[in-house]
Short mmCIF file of C-alpha atoms in Angstrom, two decimals:
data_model
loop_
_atom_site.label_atom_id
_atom_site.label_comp_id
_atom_site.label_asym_id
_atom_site.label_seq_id
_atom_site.Cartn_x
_atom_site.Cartn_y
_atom_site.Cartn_z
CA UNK A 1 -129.11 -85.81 -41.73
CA UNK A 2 -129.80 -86.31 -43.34
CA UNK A 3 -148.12 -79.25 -17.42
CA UNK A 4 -146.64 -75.30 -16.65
CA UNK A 5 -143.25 -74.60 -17.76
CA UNK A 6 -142.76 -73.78 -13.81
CA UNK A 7 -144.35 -77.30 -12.89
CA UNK A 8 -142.19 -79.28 -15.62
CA UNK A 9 -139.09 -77.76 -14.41
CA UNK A 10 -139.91 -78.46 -10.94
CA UNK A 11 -140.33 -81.93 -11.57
CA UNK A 12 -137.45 -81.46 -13.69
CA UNK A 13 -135.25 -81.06 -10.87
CA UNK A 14 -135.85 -83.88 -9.03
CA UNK A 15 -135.78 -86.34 -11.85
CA UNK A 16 -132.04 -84.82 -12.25
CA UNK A 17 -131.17 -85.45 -8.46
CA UNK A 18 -132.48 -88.53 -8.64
CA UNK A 19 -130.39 -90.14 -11.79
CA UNK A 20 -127.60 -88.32 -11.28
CA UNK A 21 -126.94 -89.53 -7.56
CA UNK A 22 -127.31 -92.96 -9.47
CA UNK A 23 -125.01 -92.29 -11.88
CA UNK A 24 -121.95 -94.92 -12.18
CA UNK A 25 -120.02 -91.81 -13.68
CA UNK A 26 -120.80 -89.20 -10.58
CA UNK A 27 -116.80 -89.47 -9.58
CA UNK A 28 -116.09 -88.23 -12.48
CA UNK A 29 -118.51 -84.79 -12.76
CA UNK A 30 -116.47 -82.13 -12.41
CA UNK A 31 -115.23 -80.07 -15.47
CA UNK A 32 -111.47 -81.14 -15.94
CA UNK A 33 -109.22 -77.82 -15.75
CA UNK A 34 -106.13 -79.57 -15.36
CA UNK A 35 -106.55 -82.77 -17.30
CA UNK A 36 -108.17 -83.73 -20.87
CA UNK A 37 -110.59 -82.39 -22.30
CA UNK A 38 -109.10 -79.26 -19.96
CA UNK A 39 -112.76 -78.08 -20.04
CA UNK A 40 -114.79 -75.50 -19.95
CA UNK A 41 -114.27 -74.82 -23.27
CA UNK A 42 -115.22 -71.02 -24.53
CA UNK A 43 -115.43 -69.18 -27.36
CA UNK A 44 -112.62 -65.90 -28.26
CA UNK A 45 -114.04 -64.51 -31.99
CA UNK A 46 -113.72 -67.13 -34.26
CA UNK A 47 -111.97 -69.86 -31.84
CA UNK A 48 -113.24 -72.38 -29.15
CA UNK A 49 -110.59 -72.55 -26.26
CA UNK A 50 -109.86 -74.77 -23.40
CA UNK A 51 -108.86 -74.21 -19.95
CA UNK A 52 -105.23 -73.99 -20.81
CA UNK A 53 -106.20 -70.66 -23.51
CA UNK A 54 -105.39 -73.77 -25.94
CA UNK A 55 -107.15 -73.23 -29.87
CA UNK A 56 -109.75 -76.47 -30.04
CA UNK A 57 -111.16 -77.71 -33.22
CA UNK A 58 -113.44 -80.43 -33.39
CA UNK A 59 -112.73 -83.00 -35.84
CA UNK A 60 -115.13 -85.78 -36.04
CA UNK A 61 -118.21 -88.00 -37.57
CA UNK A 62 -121.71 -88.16 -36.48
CA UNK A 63 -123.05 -91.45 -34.27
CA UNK A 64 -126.34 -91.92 -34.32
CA UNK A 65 -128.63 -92.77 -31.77
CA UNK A 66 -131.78 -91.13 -32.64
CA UNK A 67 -133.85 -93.36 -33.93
CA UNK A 68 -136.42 -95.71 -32.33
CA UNK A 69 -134.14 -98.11 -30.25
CA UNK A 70 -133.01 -94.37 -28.91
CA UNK A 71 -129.08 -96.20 -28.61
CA UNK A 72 -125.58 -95.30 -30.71
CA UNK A 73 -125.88 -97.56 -33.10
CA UNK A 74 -123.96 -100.52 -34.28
CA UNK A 75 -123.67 -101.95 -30.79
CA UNK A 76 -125.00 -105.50 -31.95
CA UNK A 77 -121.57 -105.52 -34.42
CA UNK A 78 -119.19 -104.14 -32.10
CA UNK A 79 -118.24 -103.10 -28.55
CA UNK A 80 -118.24 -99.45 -27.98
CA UNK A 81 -114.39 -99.58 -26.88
CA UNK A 82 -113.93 -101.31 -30.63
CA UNK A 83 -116.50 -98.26 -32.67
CA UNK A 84 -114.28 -95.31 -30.31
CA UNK A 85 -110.59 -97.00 -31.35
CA UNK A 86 -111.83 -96.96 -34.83
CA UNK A 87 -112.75 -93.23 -34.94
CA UNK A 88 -109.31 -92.48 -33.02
CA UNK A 89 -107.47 -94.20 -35.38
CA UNK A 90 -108.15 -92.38 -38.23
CA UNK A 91 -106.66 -89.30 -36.39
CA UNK A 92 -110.40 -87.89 -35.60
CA UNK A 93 -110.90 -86.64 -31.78
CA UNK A 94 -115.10 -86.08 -31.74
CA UNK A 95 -118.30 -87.36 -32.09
CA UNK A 96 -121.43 -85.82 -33.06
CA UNK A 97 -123.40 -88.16 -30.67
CA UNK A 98 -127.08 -88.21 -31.22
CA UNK A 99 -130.41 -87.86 -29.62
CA UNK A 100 -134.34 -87.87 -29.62
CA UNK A 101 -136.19 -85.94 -27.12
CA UNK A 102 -138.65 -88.65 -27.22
CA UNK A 103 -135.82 -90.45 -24.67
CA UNK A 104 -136.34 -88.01 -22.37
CA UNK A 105 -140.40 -87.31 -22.71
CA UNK A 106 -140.39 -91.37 -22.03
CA UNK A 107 -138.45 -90.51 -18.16
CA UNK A 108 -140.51 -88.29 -17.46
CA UNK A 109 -143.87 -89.98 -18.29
CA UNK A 110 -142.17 -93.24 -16.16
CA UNK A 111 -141.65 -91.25 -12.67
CA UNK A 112 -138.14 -90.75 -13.61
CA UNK A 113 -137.04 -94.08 -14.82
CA UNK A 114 -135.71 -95.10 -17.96
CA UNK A 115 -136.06 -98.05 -20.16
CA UNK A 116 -134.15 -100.72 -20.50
CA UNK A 117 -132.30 -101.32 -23.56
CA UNK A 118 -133.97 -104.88 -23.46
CA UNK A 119 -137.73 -103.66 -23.25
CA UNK A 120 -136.55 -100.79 -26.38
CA UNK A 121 -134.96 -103.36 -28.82
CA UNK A 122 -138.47 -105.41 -28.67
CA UNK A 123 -140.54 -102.01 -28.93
CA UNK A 124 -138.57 -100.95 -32.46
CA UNK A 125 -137.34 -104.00 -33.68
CA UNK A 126 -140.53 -106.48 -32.95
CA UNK A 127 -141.28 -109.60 -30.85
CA UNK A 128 -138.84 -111.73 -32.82
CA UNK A 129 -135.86 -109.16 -33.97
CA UNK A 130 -135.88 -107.47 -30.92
CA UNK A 131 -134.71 -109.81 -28.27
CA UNK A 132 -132.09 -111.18 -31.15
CA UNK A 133 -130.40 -108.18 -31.89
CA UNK A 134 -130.53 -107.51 -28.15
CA UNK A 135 -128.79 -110.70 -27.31
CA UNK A 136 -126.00 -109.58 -30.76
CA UNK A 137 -125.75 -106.74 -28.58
CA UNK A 138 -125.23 -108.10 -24.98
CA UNK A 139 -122.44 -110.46 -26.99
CA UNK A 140 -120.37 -107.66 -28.09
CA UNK A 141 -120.67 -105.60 -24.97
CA UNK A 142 -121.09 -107.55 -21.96
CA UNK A 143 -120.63 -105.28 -19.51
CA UNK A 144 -124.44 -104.51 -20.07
CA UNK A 145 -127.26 -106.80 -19.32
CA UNK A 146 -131.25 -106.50 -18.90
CA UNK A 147 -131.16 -103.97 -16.22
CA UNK A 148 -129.29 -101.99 -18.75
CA UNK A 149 -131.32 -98.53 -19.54
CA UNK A 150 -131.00 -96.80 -22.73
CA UNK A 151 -129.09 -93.80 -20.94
CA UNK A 152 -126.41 -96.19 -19.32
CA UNK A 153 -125.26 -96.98 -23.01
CA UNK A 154 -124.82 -93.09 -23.44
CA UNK A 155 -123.21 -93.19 -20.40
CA UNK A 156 -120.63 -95.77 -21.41
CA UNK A 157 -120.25 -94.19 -24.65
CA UNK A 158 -119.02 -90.93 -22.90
CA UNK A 159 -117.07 -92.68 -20.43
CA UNK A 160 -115.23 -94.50 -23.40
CA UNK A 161 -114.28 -91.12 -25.37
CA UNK A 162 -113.31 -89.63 -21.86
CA UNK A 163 -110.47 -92.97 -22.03
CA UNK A 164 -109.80 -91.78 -25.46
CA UNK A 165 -109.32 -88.30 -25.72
CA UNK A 166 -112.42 -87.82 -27.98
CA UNK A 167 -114.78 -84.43 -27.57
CA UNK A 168 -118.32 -85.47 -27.33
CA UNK A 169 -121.04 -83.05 -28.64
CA UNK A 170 -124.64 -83.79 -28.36
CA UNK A 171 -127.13 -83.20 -30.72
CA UNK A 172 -130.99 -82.93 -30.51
CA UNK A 173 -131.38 -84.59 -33.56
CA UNK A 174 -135.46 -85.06 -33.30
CA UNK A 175 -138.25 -84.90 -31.09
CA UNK A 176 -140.13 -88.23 -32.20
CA UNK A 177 -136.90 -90.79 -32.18
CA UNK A 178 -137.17 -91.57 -36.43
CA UNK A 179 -134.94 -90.93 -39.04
CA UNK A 180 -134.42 -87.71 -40.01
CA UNK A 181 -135.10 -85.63 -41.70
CA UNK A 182 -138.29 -84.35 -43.95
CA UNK A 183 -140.57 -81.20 -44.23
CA UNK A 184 -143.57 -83.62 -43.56
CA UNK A 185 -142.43 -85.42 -40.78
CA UNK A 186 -144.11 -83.25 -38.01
CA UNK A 187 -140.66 -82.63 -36.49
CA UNK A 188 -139.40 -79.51 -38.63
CA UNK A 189 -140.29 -76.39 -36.77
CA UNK A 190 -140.80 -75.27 -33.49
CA UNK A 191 -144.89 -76.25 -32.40
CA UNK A 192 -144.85 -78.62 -35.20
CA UNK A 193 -146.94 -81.94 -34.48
CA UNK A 194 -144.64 -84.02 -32.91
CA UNK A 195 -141.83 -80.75 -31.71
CA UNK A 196 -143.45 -79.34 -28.69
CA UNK A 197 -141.53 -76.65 -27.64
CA UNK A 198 -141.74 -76.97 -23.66
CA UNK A 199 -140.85 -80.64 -24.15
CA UNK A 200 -137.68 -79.42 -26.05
CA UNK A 201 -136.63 -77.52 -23.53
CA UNK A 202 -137.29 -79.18 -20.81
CA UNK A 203 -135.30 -82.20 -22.99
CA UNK A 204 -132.57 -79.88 -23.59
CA UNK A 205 -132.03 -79.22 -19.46
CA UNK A 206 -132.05 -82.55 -18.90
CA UNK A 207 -129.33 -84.01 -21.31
CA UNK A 208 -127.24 -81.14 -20.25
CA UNK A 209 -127.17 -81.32 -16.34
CA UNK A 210 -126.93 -85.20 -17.10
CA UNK A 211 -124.33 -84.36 -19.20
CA UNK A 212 -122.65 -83.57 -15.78
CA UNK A 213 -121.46 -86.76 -15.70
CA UNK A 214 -119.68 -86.60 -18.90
CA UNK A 215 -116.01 -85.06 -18.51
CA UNK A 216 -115.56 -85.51 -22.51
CA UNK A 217 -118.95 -83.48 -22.96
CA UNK A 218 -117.82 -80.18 -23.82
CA UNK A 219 -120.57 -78.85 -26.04
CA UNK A 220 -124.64 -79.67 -27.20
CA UNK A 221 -126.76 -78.45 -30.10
CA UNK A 222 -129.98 -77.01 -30.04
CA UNK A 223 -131.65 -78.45 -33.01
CA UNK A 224 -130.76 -80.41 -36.29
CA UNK A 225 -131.83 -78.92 -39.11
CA UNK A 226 -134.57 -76.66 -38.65
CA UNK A 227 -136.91 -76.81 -41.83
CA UNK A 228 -140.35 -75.71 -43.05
CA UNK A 229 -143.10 -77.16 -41.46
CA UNK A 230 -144.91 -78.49 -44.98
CA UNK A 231 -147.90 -80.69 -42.91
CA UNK A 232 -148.94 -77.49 -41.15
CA UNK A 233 -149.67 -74.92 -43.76
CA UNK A 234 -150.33 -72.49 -40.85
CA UNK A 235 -147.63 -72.87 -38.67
CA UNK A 236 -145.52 -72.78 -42.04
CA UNK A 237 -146.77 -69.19 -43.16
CA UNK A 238 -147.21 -67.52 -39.71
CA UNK A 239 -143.56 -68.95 -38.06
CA UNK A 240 -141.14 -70.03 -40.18
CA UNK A 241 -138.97 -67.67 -40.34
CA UNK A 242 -135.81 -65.72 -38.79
CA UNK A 243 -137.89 -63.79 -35.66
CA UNK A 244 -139.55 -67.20 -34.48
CA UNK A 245 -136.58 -68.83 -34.15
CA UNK A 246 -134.70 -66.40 -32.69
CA UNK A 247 -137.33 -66.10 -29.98
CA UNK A 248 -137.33 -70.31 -29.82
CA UNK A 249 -133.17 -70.52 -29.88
CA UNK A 250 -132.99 -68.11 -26.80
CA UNK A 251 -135.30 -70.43 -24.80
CA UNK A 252 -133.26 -73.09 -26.03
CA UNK A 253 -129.39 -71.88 -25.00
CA UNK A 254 -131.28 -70.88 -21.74
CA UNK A 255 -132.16 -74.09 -20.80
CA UNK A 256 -128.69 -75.55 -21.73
CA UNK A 257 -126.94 -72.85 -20.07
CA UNK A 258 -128.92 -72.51 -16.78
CA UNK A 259 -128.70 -76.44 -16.27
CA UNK A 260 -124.80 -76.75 -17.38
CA UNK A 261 -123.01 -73.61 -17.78
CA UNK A 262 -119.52 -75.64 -19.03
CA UNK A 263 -121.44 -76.35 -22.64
CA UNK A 264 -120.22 -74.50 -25.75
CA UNK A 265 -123.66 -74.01 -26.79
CA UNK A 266 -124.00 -74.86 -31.42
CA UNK A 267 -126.58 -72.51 -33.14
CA UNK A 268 -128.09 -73.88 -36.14
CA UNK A 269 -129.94 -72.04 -39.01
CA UNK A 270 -133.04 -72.50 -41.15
CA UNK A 271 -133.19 -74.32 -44.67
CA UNK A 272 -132.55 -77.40 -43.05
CA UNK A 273 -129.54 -75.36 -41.58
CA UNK A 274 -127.39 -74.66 -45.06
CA UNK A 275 -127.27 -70.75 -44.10
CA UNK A 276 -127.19 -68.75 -40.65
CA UNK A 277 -126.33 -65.59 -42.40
CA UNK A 278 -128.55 -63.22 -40.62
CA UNK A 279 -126.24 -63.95 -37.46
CA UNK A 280 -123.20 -63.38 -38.93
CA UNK A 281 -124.20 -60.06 -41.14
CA UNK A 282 -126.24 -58.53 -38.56
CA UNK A 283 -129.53 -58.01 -40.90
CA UNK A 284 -132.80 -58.01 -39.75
CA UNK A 285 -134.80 -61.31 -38.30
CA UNK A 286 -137.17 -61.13 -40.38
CA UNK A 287 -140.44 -60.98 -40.93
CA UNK A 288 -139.41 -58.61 -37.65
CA UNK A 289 -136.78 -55.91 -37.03
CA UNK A 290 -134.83 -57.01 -34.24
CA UNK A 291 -131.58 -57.83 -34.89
CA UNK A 292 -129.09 -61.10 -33.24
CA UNK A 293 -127.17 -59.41 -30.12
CA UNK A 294 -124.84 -61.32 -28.12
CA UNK A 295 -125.98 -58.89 -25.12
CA UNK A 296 -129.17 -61.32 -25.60
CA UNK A 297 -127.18 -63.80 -23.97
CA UNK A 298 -126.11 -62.39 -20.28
CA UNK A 299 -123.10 -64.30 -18.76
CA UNK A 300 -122.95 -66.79 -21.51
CA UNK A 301 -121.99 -64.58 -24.50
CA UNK A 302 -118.99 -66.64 -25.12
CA UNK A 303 -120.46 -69.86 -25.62
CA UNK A 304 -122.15 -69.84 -28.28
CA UNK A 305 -121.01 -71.28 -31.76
CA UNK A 306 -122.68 -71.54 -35.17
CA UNK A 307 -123.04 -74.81 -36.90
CA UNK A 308 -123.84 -75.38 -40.55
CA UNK A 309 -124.74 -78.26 -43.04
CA UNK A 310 -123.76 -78.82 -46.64
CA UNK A 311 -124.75 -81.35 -49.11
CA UNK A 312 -124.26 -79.72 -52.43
CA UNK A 313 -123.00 -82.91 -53.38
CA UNK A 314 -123.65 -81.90 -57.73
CA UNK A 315 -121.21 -79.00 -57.27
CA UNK A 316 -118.56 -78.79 -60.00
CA UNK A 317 -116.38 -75.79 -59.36
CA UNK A 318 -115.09 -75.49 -56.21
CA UNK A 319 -114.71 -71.74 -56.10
CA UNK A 320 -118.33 -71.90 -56.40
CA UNK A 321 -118.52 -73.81 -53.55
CA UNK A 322 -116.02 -71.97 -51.70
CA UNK A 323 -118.31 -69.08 -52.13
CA UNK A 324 -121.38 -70.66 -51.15
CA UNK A 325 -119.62 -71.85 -47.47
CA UNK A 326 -118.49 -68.52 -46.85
CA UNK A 327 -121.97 -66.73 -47.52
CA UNK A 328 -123.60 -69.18 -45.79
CA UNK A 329 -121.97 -68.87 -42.84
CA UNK A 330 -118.55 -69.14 -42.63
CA UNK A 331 -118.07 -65.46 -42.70
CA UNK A 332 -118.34 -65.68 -39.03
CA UNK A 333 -114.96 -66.46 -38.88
CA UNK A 334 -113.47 -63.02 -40.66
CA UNK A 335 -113.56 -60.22 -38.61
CA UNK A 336 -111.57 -58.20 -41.23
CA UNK A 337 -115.00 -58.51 -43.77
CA UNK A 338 -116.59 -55.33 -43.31
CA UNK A 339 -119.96 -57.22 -43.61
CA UNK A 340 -119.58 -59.18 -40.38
CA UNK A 341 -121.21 -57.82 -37.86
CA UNK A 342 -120.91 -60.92 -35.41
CA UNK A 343 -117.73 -63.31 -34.85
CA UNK A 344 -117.90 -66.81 -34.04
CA UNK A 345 -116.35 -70.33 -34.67
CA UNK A 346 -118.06 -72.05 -37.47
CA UNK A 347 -118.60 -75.86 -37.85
CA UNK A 348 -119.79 -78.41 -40.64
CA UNK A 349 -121.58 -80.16 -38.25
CA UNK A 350 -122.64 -82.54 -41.48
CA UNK A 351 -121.09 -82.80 -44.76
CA UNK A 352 -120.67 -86.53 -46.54
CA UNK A 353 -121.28 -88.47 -49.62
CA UNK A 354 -120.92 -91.89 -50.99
CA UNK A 355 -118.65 -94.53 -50.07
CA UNK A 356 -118.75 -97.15 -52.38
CA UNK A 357 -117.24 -95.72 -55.09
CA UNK A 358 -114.87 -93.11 -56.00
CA UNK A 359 -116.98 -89.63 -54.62
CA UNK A 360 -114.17 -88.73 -52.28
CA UNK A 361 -112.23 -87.81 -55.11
CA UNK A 362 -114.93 -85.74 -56.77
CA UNK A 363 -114.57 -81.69 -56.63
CA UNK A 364 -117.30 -81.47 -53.72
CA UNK A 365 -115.18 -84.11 -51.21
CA UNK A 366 -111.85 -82.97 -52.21
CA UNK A 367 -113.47 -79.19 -52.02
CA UNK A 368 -114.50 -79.39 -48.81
CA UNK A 369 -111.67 -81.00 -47.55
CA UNK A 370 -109.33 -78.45 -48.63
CA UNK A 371 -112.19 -75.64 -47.69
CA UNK A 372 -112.27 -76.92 -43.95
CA UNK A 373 -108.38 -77.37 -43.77
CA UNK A 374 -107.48 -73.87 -45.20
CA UNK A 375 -110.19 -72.07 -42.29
CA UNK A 376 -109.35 -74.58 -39.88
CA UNK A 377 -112.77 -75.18 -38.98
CA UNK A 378 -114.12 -77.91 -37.10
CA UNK A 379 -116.58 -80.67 -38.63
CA UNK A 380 -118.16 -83.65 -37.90
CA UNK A 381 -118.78 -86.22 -41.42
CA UNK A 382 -122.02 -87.83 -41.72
CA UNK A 383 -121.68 -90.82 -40.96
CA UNK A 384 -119.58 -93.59 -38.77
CA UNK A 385 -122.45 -95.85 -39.83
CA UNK A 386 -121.96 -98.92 -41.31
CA UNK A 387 -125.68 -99.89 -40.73
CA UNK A 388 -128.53 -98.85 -38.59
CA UNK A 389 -131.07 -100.70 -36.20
CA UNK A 390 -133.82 -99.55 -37.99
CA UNK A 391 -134.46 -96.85 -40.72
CA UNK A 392 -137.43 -95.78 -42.47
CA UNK A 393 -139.04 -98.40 -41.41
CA UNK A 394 -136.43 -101.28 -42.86
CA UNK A 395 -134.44 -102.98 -40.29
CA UNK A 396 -130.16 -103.61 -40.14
CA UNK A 397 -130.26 -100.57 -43.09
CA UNK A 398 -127.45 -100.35 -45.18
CA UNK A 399 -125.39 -97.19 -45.14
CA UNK A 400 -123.39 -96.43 -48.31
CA UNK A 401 -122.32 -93.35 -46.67
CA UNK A 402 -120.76 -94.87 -43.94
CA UNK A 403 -116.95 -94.65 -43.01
CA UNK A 404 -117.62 -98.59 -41.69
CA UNK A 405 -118.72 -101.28 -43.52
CA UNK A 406 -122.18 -102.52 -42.73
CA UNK A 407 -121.18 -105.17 -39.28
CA UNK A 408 -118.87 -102.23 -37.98
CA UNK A 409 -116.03 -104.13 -38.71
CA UNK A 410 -113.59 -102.00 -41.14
CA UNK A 411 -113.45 -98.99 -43.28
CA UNK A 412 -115.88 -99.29 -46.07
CA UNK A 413 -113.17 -97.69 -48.26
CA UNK A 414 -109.82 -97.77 -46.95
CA UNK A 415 -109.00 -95.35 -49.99
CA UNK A 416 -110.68 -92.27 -48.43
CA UNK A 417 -109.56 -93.42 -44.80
CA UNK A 418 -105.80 -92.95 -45.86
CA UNK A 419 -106.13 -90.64 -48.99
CA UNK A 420 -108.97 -88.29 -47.55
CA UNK A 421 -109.88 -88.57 -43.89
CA UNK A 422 -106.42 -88.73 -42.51
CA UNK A 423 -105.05 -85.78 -44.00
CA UNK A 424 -108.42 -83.69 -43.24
CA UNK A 425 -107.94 -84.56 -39.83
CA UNK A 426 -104.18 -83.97 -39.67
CA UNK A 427 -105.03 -81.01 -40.97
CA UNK A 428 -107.72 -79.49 -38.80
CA UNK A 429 -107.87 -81.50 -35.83
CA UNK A 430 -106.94 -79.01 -32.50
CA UNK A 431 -107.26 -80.56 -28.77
#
């Protein structure tokens, strides 16, 4: 919510071999046929399948850890093992696990080595806030200390979903670790300010072959919602639209595929991704002619999903509503419309509103809910938060729209816990 290309990928490679062979998790690295998550998972039509031919629906909430400590947050509040039992509890079995590519571009600039999480509290936080919330956070996890890089906490955070039985998917969430997301903030599109394209990809590879490591990793995004570049008028006008990013999302499954060809691979759309309905009707990628083919993507044709976002949080009729999912993308799923030209699973990869009052009964929770359950799609809430290190430049920011209260601690309404969340998962969850 809210050098060459040849040269980078050469270096590339041996910052991979280098931090994977350190890896504590390298035991661990192989895709898991015959055990949980019974990985790879691929796509048949509308359904993502394990190993076992076994339907798998994802759902979850979205962790963030894409701003500028470039962490999951909530880690000075509670222990990872304590955030994962939380989200299992309420019968969810994902996370929508969040990134920057900034992380990454920071590696590579340091000769392959990452930050610690010590040095990165004091460089977002501050001289004085830093080092305090670092040492709130050593507290509640002590299994970490000041060797600890920003990675290893992504790293633990994968190994503790593995113990739980809970899918991770990773998504790009930025380029420039801030909050996300606006038109101006030089992140939207694809050559935007701070969203260098070669840097994306070369981000992308990186997360997924380190991603090796990750048995519960079964699938990454490309990009959170792709928007209209508004600072750069020209970019705006001459690239915005449907043929630019299918020639940008290509280079992107490319570099996820070629560097981990397990991933489930999520397509999002433009309009800070409310509609991919091009895709799923066939039409014309406009301003061009060329239309979405799945022969575009040789030997990884079924791993590709389509992801989508709502927040039409005002709506009053839920038919209305209804209607809206379905044209904006859910029509992916019915291969018996005679409008859809491609089939694929469909997620709402983001979808909340407020928790401190009574919104969960309103017609657009309780219309989703029953939307999601009726498709059985997958979807990921926005957002386990309780709080955040550092948003919009206000630090330890309350989140209203968290399913935890602001230290972590509980359910900020235990109403929509047992009367909403439970039953959506009961009723969707798959895996």
């Amino acid at each position: 919510m809210r050098a060459s290309l040849v040269s980078l990928l050469a270096v590339g490679s041996n910052l991979f071999s280098s931090f994977t062979s350190a890896s504590p998790l390298k035991a661990d690295n192989e895709a898991r046929a015959d055990s949980w998550p019974y990985s790879p998972l691929v796509t048949s039509g509308r359904d993502m399948k394990n190993a076992r031919g076994e339907n798998v629906v994802y759902a979850g909430t979205n962790w963030p850890g894409h701003s500028e400590v470039m962490i999951p947050d909530g880690l000075q509040y509670q222990s990872i093992e304590t955030i994962v039992s939380k989200i299992k509890s309420a019968g969810m079995n994902a996370i929508r696990l969040t990134y920057a590519i900034q992380m990454i571009d920071e590696i590579y600039a340091n000769n392959g080595q990452d930050t610690t999480v010590k040095a990165s509290f004091t460089k977002a936080l501050g001289s004085t806030n830093g080092p305090k919330v670092y040492s709130q956070f050593l507290a509640k996890n002590p299994s970490f200390n000041d060797s600890t890089t920003r990675l290893q906490v992504f790293d633990a955070v994968a190994a503790e979903c593995l113990k739980q039985k809970v899918f991770v998917h990773l998504d790009n969430h930025m380029s420039r670790a801030t909050w996300c997301c606006s038109t101006n903030d030089g992140n939207s599109w694809f050559g935007d300010r701070d969203y260098n394209v070669e840097n994306w990809t070369r981000g992308l590879s990186y997360m997924a072959n380190h991603g090796k490591n990750w048995p519960a990793l079964t699938s990454m995004s490309l990009r959170n919602e792709l928007r209209k570049p508004d600072s750069n008028p020209t970019l705006s006008s001459q690239s915005y639209n449907w043929r630019d990013w299918y020639i940008n999302i290509k280079k992107g499954t490319n570099a996820i595929n070629s560097a981990n060809p397990n991933l489930l691979i999520f397509l999002s759309g433009l309009d800070f991704d409310t509609y991919v309905t091009p895709v799923v009707q066939g039409t014309a990628l406009t301003p061009g002619s060329d239309k979405f083919s799945i022969t575009d993507f040789q030997g990884y044709s079924n791993k590709l999903v389509l992801e989508i976002h709502n927040y039409q949080n005002s709506a009053s009729n839920c038919n209305s509503l209804k209607s809206s999912l379905y044209n904006s993308g859910f029509q992916a799923l019915h291969a018996d419309d005679s409008k859809t030209v491609n089939v694929f699973p469909v997620l709402l990869t983001e979808f909340g509103f407020d928790m401190t009052g009574n919104a969960w009964q309103g017609t657009y929770a309780t219309c989703i809910a029953s939307y999601l359950a009726e498709q059985k799609a997958g979807w990921f809430i926005w957002v386990v938060s309780g709080s955040y290190y550092i948003r919009s430049g206000t630090q330890d920011f309350e989140e209203t729209w968290g399913l935890l209260k602001h230290d972590w601690s509980d359910w900020r309404s235990s109403a929509y816990i047992e009367g909403g969340l439970k039953p959506l998962a009961k009723a969707t969850a798959q895996g």
